[in-house]
Amino acid sequence: MNIKNVLKEKNFTFKKSLGQNFLTDEVLLGGVVEKAGVTNDVSVLEIGVGAGTLTSEIAKRAKKVLGFEVDKNLKPVLDKTLSEFSNVTIDFRDVMKVSMQEIEELAGEEYMLVANLPYYITTPIIMRFIEDAKNCKAIVVTIQKEVAERIVAKEKTSDYGSITVSINAVADTEIIEYIGREKFYPSPNVDSAVVKITLNPDKYYIKDIVKFRNLIKNSFLMRRKTLVNNLMKGYNLSRLDAEELLNKLKVPLNARGEELSVKEFIDLAELI
Ligand code: SAM
């Protein structure tokens, strides 16, 4: 099916403010869905179905798809592009206004989140599923390349930061595909990558997750400052007390947040 023709036929006008840059290459999308590990026993949640191009490739391979799309003007387009599938349900609501409990009730069972995310809510959506979802097994999302690289970054690199530590403490991460800007319609001014985040709650033992998240937030408060300075500010500590924590961890006193491994942050959270 020629998606560009369907969009024209239904008089669809793109809204940049909703991050409407669609992927139309079926071969590329099919490959992404396969690499994501979608098989006929997997239920999928898709956020931002757009014209339904990714949805179709998921529907061909998955048990079922629950899709959210905020733009009701896409309904006539989707009625046409998804007409052959009986395993797809589209919910025309802003996913940010639907509680996690309701999303998971609608999904009905364990599921995988697969999406080409609207760029303006990429991080909030990923963090929401990392922190609040109970039945989400994996998150496979097409996002701005730079954000994907931050998610999979190794310590002691400039890409490593709070998002890296927060996600890799509870999940395994990898980039499974790079997608150039020219593959999108219309083309955005950034390249993208597909990151696969496999939830792995047994990866580390984290005694108090709230305390751990708070430490990550405080440790990267000011990126140019040392960890000692960030801990002093975040926890209202004296320099001596902050240095004592790092001594116990055997971390150099001039270290910055990006020098600590995920495991060292977990150990540090227990000391605070
Ligand atoms: N999945 C399609 C594809 O790959 O071509 C479309 C992806 S496009 C980058 C993002 C889609 O998310 C748009 O269709 C947009 O209308 C929708 N969207 C944006 N904000 C949303 C929200 N808060 N809730 C649900 N959908 C949203």
mmCIF file of C-alpha atoms and ligand atoms in Angstrom:
data_model
loop_
_atom_site.group_PDB
_atom_site.id
_atom_site.type_symbol
_atom_site.label_atom_id
_atom_site.label_comp_id
_atom_site.label_asym_id
_atom_site.label_seq_id
_atom_site.Cartn_x
_atom_site.Cartn_y
_atom_site.Cartn_z
ATOM 1 C CA MET A 1 0.000 0.000 0.000
ATOM 2 C CA ASN A 2 1.341 3.462 -0.877
ATOM 3 C CA ILE A 3 1.067 5.354 2.431
ATOM 4 C CA LYS A 4 1.837 8.762 0.941
ATOM 5 C CA ASN A 5 -1.136 8.348 -1.427
ATOM 6 C CA VAL A 6 -3.439 7.260 1.412
ATOM 7 C CA LEU A 7 -2.415 10.317 3.460
ATOM 8 C CA LYS A 8 -3.150 12.586 0.484
ATOM 9 C CA GLU A 9 -6.436 10.854 -0.320
ATOM 10 C CA LYS A 10 -7.603 11.377 3.287
ATOM 11 C CA ASN A 11 -6.415 15.020 3.262
ATOM 12 C CA PHE A 12 -4.135 14.442 6.223
ATOM 13 C CA THR A 13 -2.015 17.411 7.331
ATOM 14 C CA PHE A 14 1.131 16.720 9.377
ATOM 15 C CA LYS A 15 1.546 18.268 12.815
ATOM 16 C CA LYS A 16 5.159 18.959 13.608
ATOM 17 C CA SER A 17 4.211 19.691 17.229
ATOM 18 C CA LEU A 18 3.176 16.025 17.658
ATOM 19 C CA GLY A 19 6.453 14.698 16.246
ATOM 20 C CA GLN A 20 4.710 13.368 13.129
ATOM 21 C CA ASN A 21 7.582 11.997 11.077
ATOM 22 C CA PHE A 22 6.456 8.673 9.656
ATOM 23 C CA LEU A 23 8.463 5.657 8.553
ATOM 24 C CA THR A 24 7.184 4.191 5.306
ATOM 25 C CA ASP A 25 9.801 1.560 4.376
ATOM 26 C CA GLU A 26 8.097 -1.783 5.052
ATOM 27 C CA VAL A 27 11.311 -3.783 4.686
ATOM 28 C CA LEU A 28 13.119 -1.600 7.209
ATOM 29 C CA LEU A 29 10.182 -1.722 9.659
ATOM 30 C CA GLY A 30 9.763 -5.483 9.258
ATOM 31 C CA GLY A 31 13.457 -5.919 10.056
ATOM 32 C CA VAL A 32 13.149 -3.770 13.189
ATOM 33 C CA VAL A 33 10.151 -5.788 14.425
ATOM 34 C CA GLU A 34 12.039 -9.066 13.833
ATOM 35 C CA LYS A 35 15.163 -7.802 15.626
ATOM 36 C CA ALA A 36 12.931 -6.615 18.465
ATOM 37 C CA GLY A 37 11.945 -10.256 18.978
ATOM 38 C CA VAL A 38 8.217 -9.913 18.230
ATOM 39 C CA THR A 39 6.728 -13.376 17.631
ATOM 40 C CA ASN A 40 3.182 -14.742 17.563
ATOM 41 C CA ASP A 41 3.072 -15.316 21.321
ATOM 42 C CA VAL A 42 3.961 -11.673 22.133
ATOM 43 C CA SER A 43 1.482 -8.855 22.863
ATOM 44 C CA VAL A 44 2.664 -5.419 21.811
ATOM 45 C CA LEU A 45 1.853 -1.924 22.999
ATOM 46 C CA GLU A 46 2.599 0.759 20.409
ATOM 47 C CA ILE A 47 2.638 4.459 21.290
ATOM 48 C CA GLY A 48 1.979 6.856 18.414
ATOM 49 C CA VAL A 49 0.767 4.621 15.579
ATOM 50 C CA GLY A 50 0.791 7.439 12.983
ATOM 51 C CA ALA A 51 -0.290 6.039 9.608
ATOM 52 C CA GLY A 52 0.023 2.479 10.902
ATOM 53 C CA THR A 53 3.138 1.435 8.983
ATOM 54 C CA LEU A 54 4.995 0.036 12.012
ATOM 55 C CA THR A 55 1.673 -1.257 13.389
ATOM 56 C CA SER A 56 1.123 -3.395 10.271
ATOM 57 C CA GLU A 57 4.560 -4.993 10.530
ATOM 58 C CA ILE A 58 3.957 -5.730 14.222
ATOM 59 C CA ALA A 59 0.425 -7.053 13.579
ATOM 60 C CA LYS A 60 1.759 -9.506 10.963
ATOM 61 C CA ARG A 61 4.056 -11.069 13.562
ATOM 62 C CA ALA A 62 2.555 -10.477 17.027
ATOM 63 C CA LYS A 63 -0.297 -12.065 18.954
ATOM 64 C CA LYS A 64 -2.007 -8.677 19.266
ATOM 65 C CA VAL A 65 -1.321 -4.931 19.206
ATOM 66 C CA LEU A 66 -2.752 -2.182 21.371
ATOM 67 C CA GLY A 67 -1.897 1.191 19.837
ATOM 68 C CA PHE A 68 -2.302 4.736 21.160
ATOM 69 C CA GLU A 69 -2.604 7.731 18.831
ATOM 70 C CA VAL A 70 -3.460 11.229 20.023
ATOM 71 C CA ASP A 71 -4.353 12.625 16.582
ATOM 72 C CA LYS A 72 -7.938 11.608 15.718
ATOM 73 C CA ASN A 73 -7.430 12.945 12.166
ATOM 74 C CA LEU A 74 -5.460 9.759 11.525
ATOM 75 C CA LYS A 75 -8.540 7.579 12.044
ATOM 76 C CA PRO A 76 -9.635 7.492 8.348
ATOM 77 C CA VAL A 77 -6.048 6.718 7.342
ATOM 78 C CA LEU A 78 -5.749 3.912 9.895
ATOM 79 C CA ASP A 79 -9.164 2.477 8.964
ATOM 80 C CA LYS A 80 -7.669 1.895 5.528
ATOM 81 C CA THR A 81 -4.072 0.881 6.352
ATOM 82 C CA LEU A 82 -4.998 -1.530 9.157
ATOM 83 C CA SER A 83 -8.230 -2.925 7.620
ATOM 84 C CA GLU A 84 -6.802 -6.420 7.068
ATOM 85 C CA PHE A 85 -5.815 -6.978 10.715
ATOM 86 C CA SER A 86 -8.151 -8.362 13.361
ATOM 87 C CA ASN A 87 -5.543 -8.364 16.143
ATOM 88 C CA VAL A 88 -5.148 -4.542 16.378
ATOM 89 C CA THR A 89 -6.965 -2.092 18.680
ATOM 90 C CA ILE A 90 -6.334 1.652 18.414
ATOM 91 C CA ASP A 91 -7.061 3.950 21.349
ATOM 92 C CA PHE A 92 -7.293 7.594 20.234
ATOM 93 C CA ARG A 93 -6.066 9.225 23.427
ATOM 94 C CA ASP A 94 -3.004 11.100 24.634
ATOM 95 C CA VAL A 95 -1.051 8.268 26.256
ATOM 96 C CA MET A 96 0.436 10.701 28.782
ATOM 97 C CA LYS A 97 -3.053 11.249 30.195
ATOM 98 C CA VAL A 98 -3.796 7.543 30.635
ATOM 99 C CA SER A 99 -2.652 6.013 33.922
ATOM 100 C CA MET A 100 -0.152 3.155 33.876
ATOM 101 C CA GLN A 101 -2.750 1.007 35.608
ATOM 102 C CA GLU A 102 -5.258 1.561 32.797
ATOM 103 C CA ILE A 103 -2.648 1.036 30.062
ATOM 104 C CA GLU A 104 -1.686 -2.280 31.647
ATOM 105 C CA GLU A 105 -5.312 -3.339 32.125
ATOM 106 C CA LEU A 106 -5.932 -2.650 28.424
ATOM 107 C CA ALA A 107 -2.753 -4.488 27.428
ATOM 108 C CA GLY A 108 -4.159 -7.346 29.513
ATOM 109 C CA GLU A 109 -0.998 -9.366 30.050
ATOM 110 C CA GLU A 110 2.769 -9.219 29.712
ATOM 111 C CA TYR A 111 3.709 -7.085 26.722
ATOM 112 C CA MET A 112 6.511 -5.429 24.834
ATOM 113 C CA LEU A 113 6.458 -1.703 24.053
ATOM 114 C CA VAL A 114 7.460 -1.119 20.411
ATOM 115 C CA ALA A 115 7.265 2.417 19.071
ATOM 116 C CA ASN A 116 8.677 5.151 16.891
ATOM 117 C CA LEU A 117 8.302 7.744 19.615
ATOM 118 C CA PRO A 118 7.292 11.381 19.199
ATOM 119 C CA TYR A 119 10.604 13.154 19.907
ATOM 120 C CA TYR A 120 9.157 15.662 22.413
ATOM 121 C CA ILE A 121 8.197 13.011 24.979
ATOM 122 C CA THR A 122 10.834 10.345 24.302
ATOM 123 C CA THR A 123 12.536 10.378 27.704
ATOM 124 C CA PRO A 124 9.343 10.816 29.789
ATOM 125 C CA ILE A 125 7.757 7.805 28.046
ATOM 126 C CA ILE A 126 10.818 5.569 28.446
ATOM 127 C CA MET A 127 11.316 6.541 32.101
ATOM 128 C CA ARG A 128 7.637 6.078 32.855
ATOM 129 C CA PHE A 129 7.729 2.471 31.625
ATOM 130 C CA ILE A 130 11.076 1.801 33.336
ATOM 131 C CA GLU A 131 9.839 3.129 36.672
ATOM 132 C CA ASP A 132 6.103 2.375 36.803
ATOM 133 C CA ALA A 133 5.238 -0.516 34.475
ATOM 134 C CA LYS A 134 4.675 -3.928 36.037
ATOM 135 C CA ASN A 135 4.079 -6.137 33.002
ATOM 136 C CA CYS A 136 6.395 -4.579 30.426
ATOM 137 C CA LYS A 137 9.129 -7.038 29.414
ATOM 138 C CA ALA A 138 10.997 -4.932 26.858
ATOM 139 C CA ILE A 139 10.975 -1.473 25.301
ATOM 140 C CA VAL A 140 12.054 -1.191 21.658
ATOM 141 C CA VAL A 141 11.949 2.399 20.545
ATOM 142 C CA THR A 142 13.071 4.487 17.595
ATOM 143 C CA ILE A 143 14.427 7.705 19.045
ATOM 144 C CA GLN A 144 16.911 10.459 18.291
ATOM 145 C CA LYS A 145 20.338 8.826 17.752
ATOM 146 C CA GLU A 146 22.029 10.930 20.451
ATOM 147 C CA VAL A 147 19.500 9.841 23.096
ATOM 148 C CA ALA A 148 19.899 6.170 22.075
ATOM 149 C CA GLU A 149 23.670 6.523 22.450
ATOM 150 C CA ARG A 150 23.245 8.003 25.923
ATOM 151 C CA ILE A 151 21.079 5.043 26.936
ATOM 152 C CA VAL A 152 23.707 2.441 25.942
ATOM 153 C CA ALA A 153 26.779 4.504 26.973
ATOM 154 C CA LYS A 154 29.665 3.036 28.960
ATOM 155 C CA GLU A 155 30.984 4.778 32.089
ATOM 156 C CA LYS A 156 33.817 7.297 31.692
ATOM 157 C CA THR A 157 32.379 8.577 28.376
ATOM 158 C CA SER A 158 30.676 11.918 27.794
ATOM 159 C CA ASP A 159 27.387 10.197 26.807
ATOM 160 C CA TYR A 160 27.129 8.456 30.207
ATOM 161 C CA GLY A 161 24.666 10.181 32.540
ATOM 162 C CA SER A 162 21.618 9.829 34.751
ATOM 163 C CA ILE A 163 19.487 8.217 32.024
ATOM 164 C CA THR A 164 22.225 5.599 31.390
ATOM 165 C CA VAL A 165 22.494 4.641 35.057
ATOM 166 C CA SER A 166 18.736 4.704 35.755
ATOM 167 C CA ILE A 167 17.984 2.378 32.845
ATOM 168 C CA ASN A 168 20.987 0.041 33.019
ATOM 169 C CA ALA A 169 20.412 -0.602 36.721
ATOM 170 C CA VAL A 170 17.214 -2.494 35.863
ATOM 171 C CA ALA A 171 17.611 -3.445 32.206
ATOM 172 C CA ASP A 172 19.992 -4.587 29.479
ATOM 173 C CA THR A 173 20.352 -2.168 26.585
ATOM 174 C CA GLU A 174 21.543 -2.324 22.971
ATOM 175 C CA ILE A 175 21.143 -0.380 19.738
ATOM 176 C CA ILE A 176 19.642 -2.731 17.151
ATOM 177 C CA GLU A 177 19.395 -0.391 14.141
ATOM 178 C CA TYR A 178 20.378 3.064 12.903
ATOM 179 C CA ILE A 179 17.827 4.947 10.772
ATOM 180 C CA GLY A 180 18.909 7.996 8.770
ATOM 181 C CA ARG A 181 16.691 11.092 8.675
ATOM 182 C CA GLU A 182 15.982 10.534 4.942
ATOM 183 C CA LYS A 183 13.950 7.426 5.821
ATOM 184 C CA PHE A 184 11.237 9.549 7.496
ATOM 185 C CA TYR A 185 8.334 11.362 5.830
ATOM 186 C CA PRO A 186 8.636 14.286 6.238
ATOM 187 C CA SER A 187 12.369 14.213 7.062
ATOM 188 C CA PRO A 188 13.292 15.589 10.500
ATOM 189 C CA ASN A 189 16.647 17.310 11.042
ATOM 190 C CA VAL A 190 18.122 14.524 13.199
ATOM 191 C CA ASP A 191 19.075 10.868 12.645
ATOM 192 C CA SER A 192 17.519 8.087 14.687
ATOM 193 C CA ALA A 193 18.421 4.766 16.223
ATOM 194 C CA VAL A 194 16.367 1.877 17.542
ATOM 195 C CA VAL A 195 17.251 0.956 21.098
ATOM 196 C CA LYS A 196 16.175 -2.273 22.752
ATOM 197 C CA ILE A 197 15.784 -2.108 26.535
ATOM 198 C CA THR A 198 15.156 -5.546 28.042
ATOM 199 C CA LEU A 199 13.833 -5.265 31.581
ATOM 200 C CA ASN A 200 15.903 -7.407 33.902
ATOM 201 C CA PRO A 201 14.780 -6.858 37.508
ATOM 202 C CA ASP A 202 17.290 -9.440 38.810
ATOM 203 C CA LYS A 203 20.281 -7.702 37.242
ATOM 204 C CA TYR A 204 21.255 -6.061 40.553
ATOM 205 C CA TYR A 205 19.848 -6.148 44.039
ATOM 206 C CA ILE A 206 18.690 -2.605 44.793
ATOM 207 C CA LYS A 207 17.564 -2.353 48.392
ATOM 208 C CA ASP A 208 15.673 0.936 48.127
ATOM 209 C CA ILE A 209 14.833 1.998 44.565
ATOM 210 C CA VAL A 210 13.528 5.443 45.595
ATOM 211 C CA LYS A 211 16.782 6.199 47.415
ATOM 212 C CA PHE A 212 18.758 4.928 44.418
ATOM 213 C CA ARG A 213 16.820 7.136 41.956
ATOM 214 C CA ASN A 214 17.309 10.112 44.225
ATOM 215 C CA LEU A 215 21.067 9.478 44.317
ATOM 216 C CA ILE A 216 21.237 9.356 40.499
ATOM 217 C CA LYS A 217 19.358 12.642 40.278
ATOM 218 C CA ASN A 218 21.670 14.275 42.822
ATOM 219 C CA SER A 219 24.883 12.837 41.352
ATOM 220 C CA PHE A 220 24.312 14.424 37.951
ATOM 221 C CA LEU A 221 22.816 17.690 39.255
ATOM 222 C CA MET A 222 25.673 19.730 37.789
ATOM 223 C CA ARG A 223 27.639 17.731 35.225
ATOM 224 C CA ARG A 224 30.795 19.810 35.444
ATOM 225 C CA LYS A 225 31.051 19.480 39.218
ATOM 226 C CA THR A 226 32.678 16.597 41.058
ATOM 227 C CA LEU A 227 30.530 13.957 42.704
ATOM 228 C CA VAL A 228 31.592 15.276 46.120
ATOM 229 C CA ASN A 229 30.211 18.712 45.234
ATOM 230 C CA ASN A 230 26.971 17.266 43.879
ATOM 231 C CA LEU A 231 26.488 15.073 46.972
ATOM 232 C CA MET A 232 27.151 18.043 49.278
ATOM 233 C CA LYS A 233 24.505 20.086 47.472
ATOM 234 C CA GLY A 234 21.972 17.278 46.929
ATOM 235 C CA TYR A 235 22.090 15.934 50.488
ATOM 236 C CA ASN A 236 23.185 19.003 52.404
ATOM 237 C CA LEU A 237 26.381 17.232 53.504
ATOM 238 C CA SER A 238 29.666 18.673 54.757
ATOM 239 C CA ARG A 239 32.656 18.124 52.448
ATOM 240 C CA LEU A 240 34.122 15.739 55.028
ATOM 241 C CA ASP A 241 30.997 13.568 55.083
ATOM 242 C CA ALA A 242 30.733 13.486 51.287
ATOM 243 C CA GLU A 243 34.431 12.543 50.980
ATOM 244 C CA GLU A 244 34.013 9.849 53.611
ATOM 245 C CA LEU A 245 31.324 8.184 51.411
ATOM 246 C CA LEU A 246 33.658 8.100 48.415
ATOM 247 C CA ASN A 247 36.543 6.799 50.551
ATOM 248 C CA LYS A 248 34.372 3.897 51.679
ATOM 249 C CA LEU A 249 33.658 3.113 48.018
ATOM 250 C CA LYS A 250 37.361 3.505 47.131
ATOM 251 C CA VAL A 251 36.447 6.099 44.514
ATOM 252 C CA PRO A 252 38.887 9.024 43.887
ATOM 253 C CA LEU A 253 37.718 12.185 45.658
ATOM 254 C CA ASN A 254 37.839 14.203 42.428
ATOM 255 C CA ALA A 255 35.625 11.744 40.500
ATOM 256 C CA ARG A 256 32.613 12.995 38.549
ATOM 257 C CA GLY A 257 29.311 11.126 38.277
ATOM 258 C CA GLU A 258 30.150 9.698 34.869
ATOM 259 C CA GLU A 259 33.151 7.820 36.319
ATOM 260 C CA LEU A 260 31.101 5.516 38.553
ATOM 261 C CA SER A 261 29.704 2.219 37.302
ATOM 262 C CA VAL A 262 26.059 1.303 37.864
ATOM 263 C CA LYS A 263 27.165 -1.121 40.609
ATOM 264 C CA GLU A 264 29.137 1.635 42.382
ATOM 265 C CA PHE A 265 26.039 3.855 42.375
ATOM 266 C CA ILE A 266 24.018 1.003 43.887
ATOM 267 C CA ASP A 267 26.663 0.546 46.618
ATOM 268 C CA LEU A 268 26.794 4.293 47.229
ATOM 269 C CA ALA A 269 23.004 4.450 47.662
ATOM 270 C CA GLU A 270 23.290 1.884 50.459
ATOM 271 C CA LEU A 271 25.914 3.993 52.241
ATOM 272 C CA ILE A 272 23.861 7.180 52.258
HETATM 273 N N1 SAM B 1 4.512 4.838 14.326
HETATM 274 C C1 SAM B 1 4.445 5.744 13.204
HETATM 275 C C2 SAM B 1 5.617 5.490 12.274
HETATM 276 O O1 SAM B 1 6.555 4.800 12.683
HETATM 277 O O2 SAM B 1 5.611 6.013 11.172
HETATM 278 C C3 SAM B 1 4.379 7.212 13.640
HETATM 279 C C4 SAM B 1 5.516 7.712 14.466
HETATM 280 S S1 SAM B 1 5.530 9.460 14.734
HETATM 281 C C5 SAM B 1 7.242 9.695 15.081
HETATM 282 C C6 SAM B 1 4.825 9.678 16.360
HETATM 283 C C7 SAM B 1 3.309 9.551 16.455
HETATM 284 O O3 SAM B 1 2.946 9.720 17.831
HETATM 285 C C8 SAM B 1 2.511 10.580 15.698
HETATM 286 O O4 SAM B 1 1.540 9.966 14.900
HETATM 287 C C9 SAM B 1 1.836 11.450 16.771
HETATM 288 O O5 SAM B 1 0.580 11.966 16.404
HETATM 289 C C10 SAM B 1 1.740 10.460 17.917
HETATM 290 N N2 SAM B 1 1.724 11.076 19.267
HETATM 291 C C11 SAM B 1 2.368 12.205 19.667
HETATM 292 N N3 SAM B 1 2.136 12.451 20.961
HETATM 293 C C12 SAM B 1 1.338 11.445 21.402
HETATM 294 C C13 SAM B 1 0.730 11.161 22.663
HETATM 295 N N4 SAM B 1 0.928 11.960 23.716
HETATM 296 N N5 SAM B 1 -0.059 10.047 22.783
HETATM 297 C C14 SAM B 1 -0.272 9.245 21.698
HETATM 298 N N6 SAM B 1 0.281 9.486 20.479
HETATM 299 C C15 SAM B 1 1.070 10.553 20.328
#
